[in-house]
Short mmCIF file of C-alpha atoms in Angstrom, two decimals:
data_model
loop_
_atom_site.label_atom_id
_atom_site.label_comp_id
_atom_site.label_asym_id
_atom_site.label_seq_id
_atom_site.Cartn_x
_atom_site.Cartn_y
_atom_site.Cartn_z
CA MET A 1 37.60 67.47 -39.57
CA SER A 2 38.04 64.61 -41.97
CA ILE A 3 41.05 66.04 -43.78
CA VAL A 4 43.74 67.91 -41.92
CA VAL A 5 46.84 69.02 -43.78
CA SER A 6 49.44 70.83 -41.75
CA ASN A 7 52.61 72.31 -43.15
CA ILE A 8 53.34 69.58 -45.66
CA SER A 9 56.24 69.99 -48.05
CA LYS A 10 57.56 67.77 -50.79
CA THR A 11 60.96 68.35 -52.34
CA TYR A 12 62.30 66.64 -55.43
CA GLY A 13 66.02 67.20 -55.35
CA ARG A 14 66.26 70.95 -54.95
CA GLN A 15 62.83 71.75 -56.26
CA ASN A 16 60.01 72.41 -53.83
CA ALA A 17 56.97 70.80 -55.43
CA VAL A 18 54.84 71.53 -52.37
CA ASP A 19 55.92 74.12 -49.84
CA GLN A 20 54.37 74.34 -46.35
CA ILE A 21 50.73 73.83 -47.29
CA SER A 22 48.02 73.67 -44.64
CA PHE A 23 44.26 73.38 -44.97
CA THR A 24 41.34 71.42 -43.58
CA ALA A 25 38.10 70.07 -44.98
CA GLN A 26 34.99 68.66 -43.34
CA PRO A 27 32.17 66.33 -44.37
CA GLY A 28 29.43 67.78 -46.53
CA CYS A 29 31.96 70.09 -48.12
CA ILE A 30 33.33 70.04 -51.65
CA LEU A 31 36.75 71.58 -51.69
CA GLY A 32 37.98 72.99 -55.01
CA PHE A 33 41.73 72.57 -55.24
CA LEU A 34 43.00 75.06 -57.79
CA GLY A 35 46.31 76.16 -59.18
CA PRO A 36 48.18 76.48 -62.47
CA ASN A 37 49.71 73.39 -64.06
CA GLY A 38 52.75 72.31 -62.08
CA ALA A 39 51.62 74.12 -58.93
CA GLY A 40 51.74 70.93 -56.88
CA LYS A 41 48.08 69.88 -56.88
CA SER A 42 48.68 66.31 -57.99
CA THR A 43 51.66 65.97 -55.66
CA THR A 44 49.50 67.05 -52.72
CA MET A 45 46.82 64.55 -53.71
CA LYS A 46 49.40 61.78 -54.02
CA ILE A 47 50.56 62.58 -50.50
CA LEU A 48 46.98 62.49 -49.19
CA THR A 49 46.38 59.13 -50.84
CA CYS A 50 49.60 57.65 -49.39
CA PHE A 51 51.20 57.11 -52.79
CA ILE A 52 54.21 59.20 -51.75
CA PRO A 53 55.05 60.53 -48.28
CA PRO A 54 55.59 64.23 -47.57
CA SER A 55 59.19 65.39 -47.06
CA SER A 56 58.02 67.21 -43.96
CA GLY A 57 54.78 68.12 -42.24
CA LYS A 58 51.77 66.01 -41.32
CA ALA A 59 48.53 65.11 -43.00
CA SER A 60 45.70 63.03 -41.66
CA ILE A 61 42.47 61.69 -43.07
CA CYS A 62 39.61 60.71 -40.75
CA GLY A 63 42.12 60.98 -37.91
CA TYR A 64 44.60 58.53 -39.47
CA ASP A 65 48.08 59.72 -40.33
CA VAL A 66 48.97 59.27 -44.02
CA VAL A 67 52.46 57.99 -43.26
CA THR A 68 52.11 55.84 -40.16
CA GLN A 69 48.53 54.59 -40.65
CA SER A 70 48.55 54.40 -44.40
CA LEU A 71 46.42 51.24 -44.71
CA GLU A 72 43.64 52.79 -42.61
CA VAL A 73 43.80 55.98 -44.67
CA ARG A 74 43.58 54.01 -47.89
CA LYS A 75 40.47 52.20 -46.66
CA ASN A 76 38.78 55.53 -46.03
CA ILE A 77 39.49 57.32 -49.29
CA GLY A 78 38.27 56.97 -52.83
CA TYR A 79 40.87 58.23 -55.26
CA LEU A 80 40.59 59.07 -58.93
CA PRO A 81 44.15 59.73 -60.12
CA GLU A 82 45.01 62.24 -62.83
CA HIS A 83 44.52 60.88 -66.39
CA ASN A 84 42.26 58.19 -64.91
CA PRO A 85 44.35 55.03 -65.28
CA LEU A 86 42.23 51.91 -65.81
CA TYR A 87 42.72 48.25 -66.61
CA THR A 88 41.53 48.61 -70.18
CA ASP A 89 41.61 44.87 -70.90
CA MET A 90 38.98 44.26 -68.26
CA TYR A 91 35.22 44.41 -68.57
CA VAL A 92 33.46 47.13 -66.58
CA LYS A 93 31.96 44.67 -64.13
CA GLU A 94 35.22 42.76 -63.87
CA ALA A 95 37.17 45.91 -62.95
CA LEU A 96 34.57 46.88 -60.36
CA GLY A 97 34.60 43.34 -59.04
CA PHE A 98 38.36 43.49 -58.62
CA MET A 99 38.12 46.74 -56.66
CA ALA A 100 35.29 45.32 -54.55
CA ASP A 101 37.54 42.36 -53.70
CA VAL A 102 40.41 44.67 -52.78
CA TYR A 103 38.15 46.41 -50.24
CA GLN A 104 36.65 43.05 -49.23
CA ILE A 105 33.12 44.33 -49.64
CA PRO A 106 30.43 41.97 -48.40
CA ASN A 107 27.50 41.47 -50.76
CA LYS A 108 29.73 42.35 -53.69
CA SER A 109 27.34 41.96 -56.62
CA LYS A 110 24.68 44.10 -54.97
CA ARG A 111 27.13 46.92 -54.35
CA ILE A 112 28.48 46.69 -57.92
CA ALA A 113 24.94 47.02 -59.26
CA GLU A 114 24.45 50.06 -57.01
CA VAL A 115 27.55 51.92 -58.20
CA ILE A 116 26.81 51.06 -61.83
CA GLU A 117 23.43 52.71 -61.29
CA LEU A 118 24.99 55.67 -59.44
CA ALA A 119 27.65 56.30 -62.06
CA GLY A 120 25.19 55.90 -64.92
CA LEU A 121 27.02 52.94 -66.43
CA GLY A 122 23.91 50.81 -66.92
CA LEU A 123 24.15 50.54 -70.70
CA GLU A 124 27.91 50.03 -70.76
CA GLN A 125 28.27 47.56 -67.92
CA ARG A 126 28.94 44.55 -70.14
CA LYS A 127 31.54 46.26 -72.32
CA LYS A 128 35.30 46.11 -72.26
CA ILE A 129 36.80 49.29 -70.80
CA SER A 130 39.02 49.76 -73.87
CA THR A 131 35.90 50.18 -76.03
CA LEU A 132 34.37 52.93 -73.86
CA SER A 133 34.44 56.63 -74.67
CA LYS A 134 36.38 59.01 -72.46
CA GLY A 135 33.29 60.11 -70.55
CA TYR A 136 32.30 56.58 -69.69
CA ARG A 137 35.85 55.68 -68.70
CA GLN A 138 35.74 58.61 -66.31
CA ARG A 139 32.54 57.18 -64.86
CA VAL A 140 34.23 53.80 -64.43
CA GLY A 141 37.09 55.55 -62.62
CA LEU A 142 34.61 57.29 -60.33
CA ALA A 143 32.64 54.10 -59.77
CA GLN A 144 35.89 52.38 -58.72
CA ALA A 145 36.61 55.22 -56.33
CA ILE A 146 33.23 55.08 -54.59
CA ILE A 147 32.67 51.33 -54.56
CA HIS A 148 33.54 50.99 -50.85
CA ASN A 149 31.47 54.06 -49.95
CA PRO A 150 34.44 56.00 -48.54
CA PRO A 151 33.91 59.07 -46.33
CA VAL A 152 36.56 60.99 -48.27
CA LEU A 153 36.86 61.37 -52.05
CA ILE A 154 39.97 62.73 -53.74
CA LEU A 155 39.43 63.46 -57.42
CA ASP A 156 42.25 64.74 -59.62
CA GLU A 157 40.74 66.60 -62.57
CA PRO A 158 37.65 64.41 -62.85
CA THR A 159 36.14 66.40 -65.72
CA SER A 160 39.17 67.10 -67.93
CA GLY A 161 38.67 66.27 -71.58
CA LEU A 162 34.94 65.60 -71.38
CA ASP A 163 32.22 67.14 -73.53
CA PRO A 164 29.78 69.62 -71.91
CA ASN A 165 27.04 67.03 -71.40
CA GLN A 166 29.42 64.59 -69.78
CA ILE A 167 30.82 67.34 -67.57
CA ILE A 168 27.33 68.11 -66.28
CA GLY A 169 26.71 64.41 -65.64
CA ILE A 170 29.91 63.96 -63.63
CA ARG A 171 29.37 67.26 -61.83
CA ASN A 172 25.92 66.28 -60.66
CA LEU A 173 27.28 62.98 -59.45
CA ILE A 174 30.04 64.70 -57.46
CA LYS A 175 27.55 67.21 -56.07
CA GLU A 176 25.32 64.38 -54.90
CA LEU A 177 28.25 62.56 -53.29
CA GLY A 178 29.46 65.79 -51.68
CA LYS A 179 26.31 66.04 -49.59
CA THR A 180 27.52 63.39 -47.19
CA LYS A 181 31.22 62.99 -47.94
CA THR A 182 34.30 65.16 -47.89
CA VAL A 183 35.38 65.78 -51.47
CA ILE A 184 38.58 67.34 -52.74
CA LEU A 185 38.64 67.96 -56.45
CA SER A 186 41.16 69.70 -58.62
CA THR A 187 40.07 71.42 -61.79
CA HIS A 188 40.91 74.21 -64.21
CA ILE A 189 37.32 75.14 -64.98
CA MET A 190 36.19 78.13 -62.90
CA GLN A 191 32.48 77.72 -63.69
CA GLU A 192 32.75 74.27 -62.24
CA VAL A 193 34.21 75.63 -59.04
CA GLU A 194 31.37 78.14 -58.77
CA ALA A 195 28.80 75.50 -59.57
CA ILE A 196 29.77 72.83 -57.05
CA CYS A 197 32.49 73.87 -54.60
CA HIS A 198 31.94 75.32 -51.14
CA GLN A 199 35.53 75.94 -50.20
CA ILE A 200 38.43 76.97 -52.41
CA VAL A 201 42.12 76.33 -51.90
CA ILE A 202 44.46 77.91 -54.43
CA ILE A 203 48.14 77.03 -54.61
CA ASN A 204 50.83 78.52 -56.78
CA GLN A 205 54.38 77.20 -57.21
CA GLY A 206 53.86 74.92 -54.26
CA LYS A 207 52.67 77.66 -51.91
CA LEU A 208 49.20 78.25 -50.55
CA VAL A 209 47.82 81.55 -51.82
CA ALA A 210 44.16 81.31 -50.81
CA ASP A 211 41.93 79.19 -48.57
CA ASP A 212 38.43 80.58 -48.30
CA SER A 213 34.81 80.16 -49.28
CA ILE A 214 33.69 81.48 -52.67
CA GLU A 215 31.89 84.39 -50.99
CA GLY A 216 34.91 85.14 -48.84
CA LEU A 217 37.19 85.29 -51.88
CA LYS A 218 34.79 87.53 -53.76
CA ASN A 219 34.45 89.85 -50.77
CA SER A 220 38.17 90.26 -50.36
CA HIS A 221 38.59 90.94 -54.10
CA PRO A 222 35.56 93.10 -54.89
CA ALA A 223 34.33 93.54 -58.47
CA LYS A 224 36.33 90.57 -59.74
CA THR A 225 35.11 87.28 -61.16
CA LEU A 226 36.56 84.07 -59.80
CA GLU A 227 38.64 83.71 -62.94
CA GLU A 228 40.16 87.15 -62.43
CA ILE A 229 40.87 86.38 -58.80
CA PHE A 230 42.60 83.13 -59.83
CA ILE A 231 44.73 84.93 -62.43
CA TYR A 232 45.51 87.71 -59.97
CA LEU A 233 46.64 85.26 -57.29
CA THR A 234 48.65 82.89 -59.45
CA ASN A 235 50.19 85.04 -62.14
CA ALA A 236 53.28 86.80 -60.82
CA VAL A 237 53.55 89.10 -63.85
CA LEU A 238 50.14 90.59 -63.22
CA GLN A 239 50.74 90.85 -59.49
CA ASN A 240 53.81 93.02 -60.00
CA ASP A 241 51.91 95.56 -62.11
CA MET B 1 46.41 36.57 -47.61
CA TYR B 2 43.03 37.39 -49.12
CA ASN B 3 44.57 40.47 -50.75
CA VAL B 4 47.36 38.42 -52.29
CA LEU B 5 44.67 36.20 -53.73
CA THR B 6 42.81 39.20 -55.18
CA VAL B 7 45.89 40.51 -57.00
CA PHE B 8 46.76 36.96 -58.02
CA ALA B 9 43.30 36.38 -59.50
CA LYS B 10 43.40 39.64 -61.43
CA ASP B 11 46.79 38.91 -62.98
CA PHE B 12 46.08 35.26 -63.60
CA SER B 13 42.88 35.97 -65.50
CA ASP B 14 44.70 38.75 -67.32
CA TYR B 15 47.17 36.20 -68.69
CA PHE B 16 44.28 34.25 -70.13
CA ASN B 17 42.36 37.29 -71.40
CA SER B 18 45.40 38.55 -73.25
CA LEU B 19 46.25 35.13 -74.77
CA VAL B 20 49.72 35.23 -73.16
CA ALA B 21 48.96 32.07 -71.20
CA TYR B 22 47.70 30.04 -74.17
CA ILE B 23 50.63 31.03 -76.37
CA THR B 24 53.23 30.38 -73.66
CA ILE B 25 51.83 26.99 -72.74
CA GLY B 26 51.33 26.10 -76.41
CA VAL B 27 54.84 27.08 -77.48
CA PHE B 28 56.40 25.30 -74.52
CA LEU B 29 54.59 22.06 -75.33
CA VAL B 30 55.34 22.25 -79.05
CA VAL B 31 59.04 22.93 -78.52
CA THR B 32 59.55 20.28 -75.85
CA GLY B 33 57.49 17.87 -77.96
CA LEU B 34 59.71 18.48 -80.98
CA PHE B 35 62.90 17.97 -78.99
CA LEU B 36 61.64 14.88 -77.25
CA TRP B 37 59.97 13.03 -80.12
CA ILE B 38 60.94 14.51 -83.49
CA PHE B 39 64.39 16.16 -83.65
CA PRO B 40 66.87 13.31 -84.30
CA ASP B 41 69.58 14.77 -82.06
CA SER B 42 67.52 14.53 -78.93
CA SER B 43 64.61 12.26 -79.83
CA ILE B 44 63.85 9.37 -77.54
CA PHE B 45 63.44 7.02 -80.50
CA GLU B 46 66.98 7.74 -81.72
CA TYR B 47 68.41 7.72 -78.24
CA GLY B 48 66.83 4.40 -77.45
CA TYR B 49 66.63 4.78 -73.69
CA ALA B 50 63.40 5.19 -71.75
CA GLY B 51 64.03 8.49 -69.99
CA LEU B 52 63.04 12.12 -70.02
CA GLU B 53 66.59 13.52 -69.88
CA SER B 54 66.26 15.51 -73.08
CA LEU B 55 63.13 17.24 -71.77
CA PHE B 56 64.88 18.27 -68.58
CA ASN B 57 68.00 19.33 -70.43
CA ILE B 58 66.16 21.56 -72.88
CA ALA B 59 63.45 22.96 -70.57
CA PRO B 60 65.71 25.40 -68.65
CA TYR B 61 66.74 27.00 -71.93
CA ILE B 62 63.12 27.34 -73.07
CA PHE B 63 62.20 28.78 -69.67
CA MET B 64 65.03 31.27 -70.05
CA PHE B 65 63.08 32.94 -72.85
CA LEU B 66 59.51 31.98 -72.02
CA ILE B 67 59.41 33.09 -68.38
CA PRO B 68 60.71 36.62 -69.10
CA ALA B 69 58.08 36.83 -71.85
CA ILE B 70 55.37 36.02 -69.30
CA THR B 71 56.61 38.30 -66.54
CA MET B 72 57.75 41.28 -68.62
CA ARG B 73 54.27 42.76 -68.58
CA SER B 74 53.40 42.32 -64.96
CA LEU B 75 54.78 45.47 -63.32
CA ALA B 76 56.15 47.35 -66.34
CA GLU B 77 52.66 47.73 -67.77
CA GLU B 78 51.20 48.86 -64.45
CA HIS B 79 53.82 51.58 -64.25
CA LYS B 80 53.42 52.61 -67.87
CA GLU B 81 49.62 52.81 -67.80
CA GLY B 82 49.60 54.50 -64.40
CA THR B 83 47.49 51.69 -62.94
CA PHE B 84 50.21 51.09 -60.38
CA GLU B 85 49.01 54.26 -58.67
CA LEU B 86 45.54 52.72 -58.68
CA LEU B 87 46.87 49.62 -56.91
CA ALA B 88 49.20 51.40 -54.52
CA THR B 89 46.51 53.77 -53.25
CA ARG B 90 44.16 50.87 -52.38
CA PRO B 91 44.52 49.06 -49.06
CA LEU B 92 47.17 46.70 -50.45
CA THR B 93 50.72 46.44 -49.21
CA ASP B 94 53.62 46.30 -51.65
CA TRP B 95 54.32 42.73 -50.55
CA GLN B 96 50.77 41.71 -51.39
CA ILE B 97 51.13 43.20 -54.87
CA VAL B 98 54.51 41.50 -55.46
CA PHE B 99 53.36 38.09 -54.19
CA GLY B 100 50.06 38.24 -56.09
CA LYS B 101 51.85 38.97 -59.33
CA TYR B 102 54.61 36.46 -58.65
CA PHE B 103 52.30 33.53 -58.00
CA ALA B 104 50.11 34.38 -60.99
CA SER B 105 53.14 34.07 -63.29
CA LEU B 106 54.42 30.99 -61.51
CA LEU B 107 51.11 29.19 -61.90
CA ILE B 108 51.24 29.73 -65.67
CA ILE B 109 54.66 28.01 -65.70
CA ILE B 110 53.35 25.10 -63.64
CA LEU B 111 50.35 24.80 -65.95
CA ALA B 112 52.77 24.63 -68.89
CA LEU B 113 54.67 21.81 -67.21
CA LEU B 114 51.61 19.82 -66.23
CA PRO B 115 50.74 18.36 -69.67
CA THR B 116 54.30 17.03 -70.06
CA VAL B 117 53.29 14.32 -67.60
CA ILE B 118 51.81 12.71 -70.71
CA TYR B 119 55.37 12.29 -72.01
CA TYR B 120 56.24 10.39 -68.88
CA VAL B 121 53.18 8.16 -69.14
CA THR B 122 54.02 7.47 -72.78
CA ILE B 123 57.58 6.48 -72.02
CA TYR B 124 56.40 4.40 -69.11
CA GLN B 125 54.18 2.43 -71.50
CA LEU B 126 56.81 2.22 -74.27
CA GLY B 127 59.62 0.74 -72.17
CA VAL B 128 60.70 -2.72 -73.27
CA THR B 129 59.78 -3.91 -69.85
CA LYS B 130 56.75 -1.80 -69.15
CA GLY B 131 57.46 0.78 -66.46
CA ASN B 132 61.20 0.59 -66.93
CA VAL B 133 61.74 4.30 -66.15
CA ASP B 134 63.70 5.88 -63.34
CA SER B 135 60.62 7.43 -61.72
CA GLY B 136 62.56 8.87 -58.82
CA ALA B 137 64.77 10.85 -61.14
CA VAL B 138 61.74 12.05 -63.12
CA ILE B 139 59.96 13.27 -59.99
CA GLY B 140 63.17 14.92 -58.80
CA SER B 141 63.61 16.59 -62.16
CA TYR B 142 60.07 17.94 -62.10
CA ILE B 143 60.66 19.40 -58.64
CA GLY B 144 63.94 20.85 -59.88
CA LEU B 145 62.26 22.36 -62.91
CA ILE B 146 59.52 23.96 -60.82
CA LEU B 147 62.11 25.41 -58.43
CA LEU B 148 64.11 26.67 -61.39
CA GLY B 149 60.93 28.20 -62.82
CA ALA B 150 60.26 29.82 -59.44
CA GLY B 151 63.72 31.40 -59.49
CA PHE B 152 63.40 32.59 -63.10
CA THR B 153 59.95 34.03 -62.35
CA ALA B 154 61.38 36.04 -59.46
CA ILE B 155 64.07 37.39 -61.80
CA GLY B 156 61.38 38.24 -64.37
CA ILE B 157 59.18 40.09 -61.87
CA PHE B 158 62.21 42.02 -60.69
CA ALA B 159 63.16 42.99 -64.25
CA SER B 160 59.60 44.09 -64.88
CA ALA B 161 59.72 46.32 -61.81
CA ILE B 162 62.80 48.24 -62.85
CA SER B 163 61.60 49.36 -66.28
CA LYS B 164 58.43 50.81 -67.76
CA ASN B 165 59.44 49.30 -71.08
CA GLN B 166 58.44 45.67 -71.53
CA ILE B 167 61.17 44.94 -74.10
CA ILE B 168 63.85 46.19 -71.73
CA ALA B 169 62.32 44.15 -68.91
CA PHE B 170 62.38 41.07 -71.17
CA ILE B 171 66.00 41.49 -72.22
CA ILE B 172 67.24 42.15 -68.68
CA ALA B 173 65.36 39.11 -67.42
CA VAL B 174 66.74 36.82 -70.16
CA PHE B 175 70.25 38.08 -69.43
CA LEU B 176 69.95 37.56 -65.67
CA CYS B 177 68.41 34.09 -66.12
CA PHE B 178 71.24 33.14 -68.45
CA ILE B 179 73.91 34.39 -66.04
CA ALA B 180 72.26 32.67 -63.09
CA PHE B 181 71.74 29.38 -64.90
CA SER B 182 74.84 28.78 -66.98
CA GLY B 183 76.82 32.03 -67.05
CA LEU B 184 78.33 31.44 -63.61
CA ASP B 185 79.38 27.91 -64.63
CA SER B 186 81.17 29.28 -67.66
CA ILE B 187 82.82 32.08 -65.71
CA SER B 188 84.24 29.56 -63.24
CA GLN B 189 86.15 28.04 -66.15
CA VAL B 190 88.15 31.25 -66.60
CA LEU B 191 91.77 30.38 -65.88
CA SER B 192 92.47 33.03 -63.26
CA LEU B 193 89.33 32.11 -61.33
CA GLN B 194 90.01 28.40 -61.18
CA ASN B 195 90.83 28.45 -57.49
CA TYR B 196 87.32 29.66 -56.77
CA ASP B 197 85.43 27.57 -59.33
CA THR B 198 83.50 25.48 -56.80
CA ILE B 199 82.27 28.60 -55.00
CA ILE B 200 81.25 30.30 -58.22
CA THR B 201 79.38 27.28 -59.59
CA SER B 202 77.62 26.84 -56.26
CA PHE B 203 76.06 30.27 -56.79
CA GLY B 204 74.73 29.16 -60.17
CA ILE B 205 71.34 27.51 -60.61
CA ASN B 206 72.64 24.72 -62.83
CA GLN B 207 74.55 22.84 -60.14
CA HIS B 208 71.57 22.75 -57.81
CA TYR B 209 69.21 21.88 -60.62
CA GLN B 210 71.40 18.95 -61.70
CA SER B 211 71.69 17.81 -58.12
CA ILE B 212 67.90 17.70 -57.60
CA SER B 213 67.44 16.07 -61.03
CA ARG B 214 69.36 13.04 -59.85
CA GLY B 215 66.38 12.37 -57.63
CA VAL B 216 67.99 13.34 -54.36
CA LEU B 217 66.20 16.20 -52.66
CA ASP B 218 68.95 17.85 -50.65
CA THR B 219 67.90 20.60 -48.23
CA ARG B 220 70.91 22.65 -49.32
CA ASP B 221 69.52 22.82 -52.85
CA LEU B 222 66.06 23.59 -51.54
CA ILE B 223 67.41 26.40 -49.38
CA TYR B 224 69.38 27.71 -52.33
CA PHE B 225 66.29 28.01 -54.52
CA ILE B 226 64.14 29.51 -51.78
CA SER B 227 66.72 32.14 -50.88
CA PHE B 228 67.42 32.89 -54.55
CA THR B 229 63.71 33.54 -55.15
CA ALA B 230 63.28 35.47 -51.90
CA LEU B 231 66.25 37.68 -52.74
CA PHE B 232 64.82 38.81 -56.07
CA LEU B 233 61.34 39.33 -54.62
CA LEU B 234 62.87 41.40 -51.83
CA ILE B 235 64.71 43.62 -54.33
CA THR B 236 61.46 43.97 -56.29
CA LYS B 237 59.56 45.05 -53.19
CA THR B 238 62.35 47.48 -52.33
CA LYS B 239 62.17 48.94 -55.84
CA LEU B 240 58.41 49.45 -55.54
CA GLY B 241 58.92 51.12 -52.16
CA SER B 242 61.54 53.46 -53.58
CA ARG B 243 58.82 55.88 -54.69
CA LYS B 244 58.60 56.78 -51.01
CA TRP B 245 62.26 57.68 -50.61
#
């Protein structure tokens, strides 16, 4: 198991942002991490990437604990944060070069050329990031996340705000990466989940409400589409009917 | 160490990409040049003595505004743009981030000071007896100025860490630099505090700066500057770590 999350909680003041969540994920698996806005998806991802520690519970990545072995964890993950923050004053190659230096990658220029090819940034590689369109910025963010060839990828809404063609491009890239790596991605697009994810974890108001394969979910909620299942599981008003 | 260098290189080249470095160095040289050679009140030609005192008297006040202008961006912008998350989730420790950013800003200050050596060479040549300059005092003053810059830079990085807003970071840094440099001296003049005036002034930068400027490098002054800088960097690191509380 490359990602093991057991009973993690995160409280801000009195509010429980994440409440006793557990799940696991293994290599070769793309895990769709779903939930309404404010459900605690980004908070969980920030805990997994060692940006903030959990208030209680344990999480480990590739066997390393996110609190006590945070540097090891951070070497083994590629993280694309929500809203894809980038150094917009840098050139594409410069930004990738910086990340390559951070991970102390040997043979830096060769690897940069590889990820530029992988992320489809060939035509844009000499441009300043501030001049790129949203889709290409997203590709730069992804390229930065995979530059050290990490076994685990954590992607927070990698396709939000992209046009349909760009979504397909990014999706194919993630699918390709998911063949060998463990990928967690959060999204609001159900077709995307059906297209690329193997395992689905749904959380609502900080609590885990489903952890299953797509087939498993559909079997336990017969005659419902994934979208209906999601609404059923996360919308309290409908549940009470 | 390598990681500090990586962050340092990123920030240092950022200062040059964004023109901050050129403008800072340019403005510093123009202003010190004006005070030293043109403005009658402080010009060497009016003064008539071969010395760089007016440069070393005015430089702390220029630094008081210039250094906060350099450092205000360093962490405030990272927090505002969200790129701090990008840095903090890479295999970098908070200390490496703080030191990388600190030394990048400090090097800009040192680069601004470097060309003023020309002023010294000029005065050296212009002396009635050539070379009639108190070189020891000049070297001491340069060391003092670099240490003062190091302290101000630490204040600036700290101010930049506590706000997402660059203007607020700038104003806080200017205020703290002012208090640390001359504010404490002035406070010690308050009548009811007169019994403690030596203690209060010894906390201020000015006394130690003046002492080094005389050309005597006292370890007490050196320790003062090092601990002053370390204190502000420690608070900065603590502030960055506070996201984990």
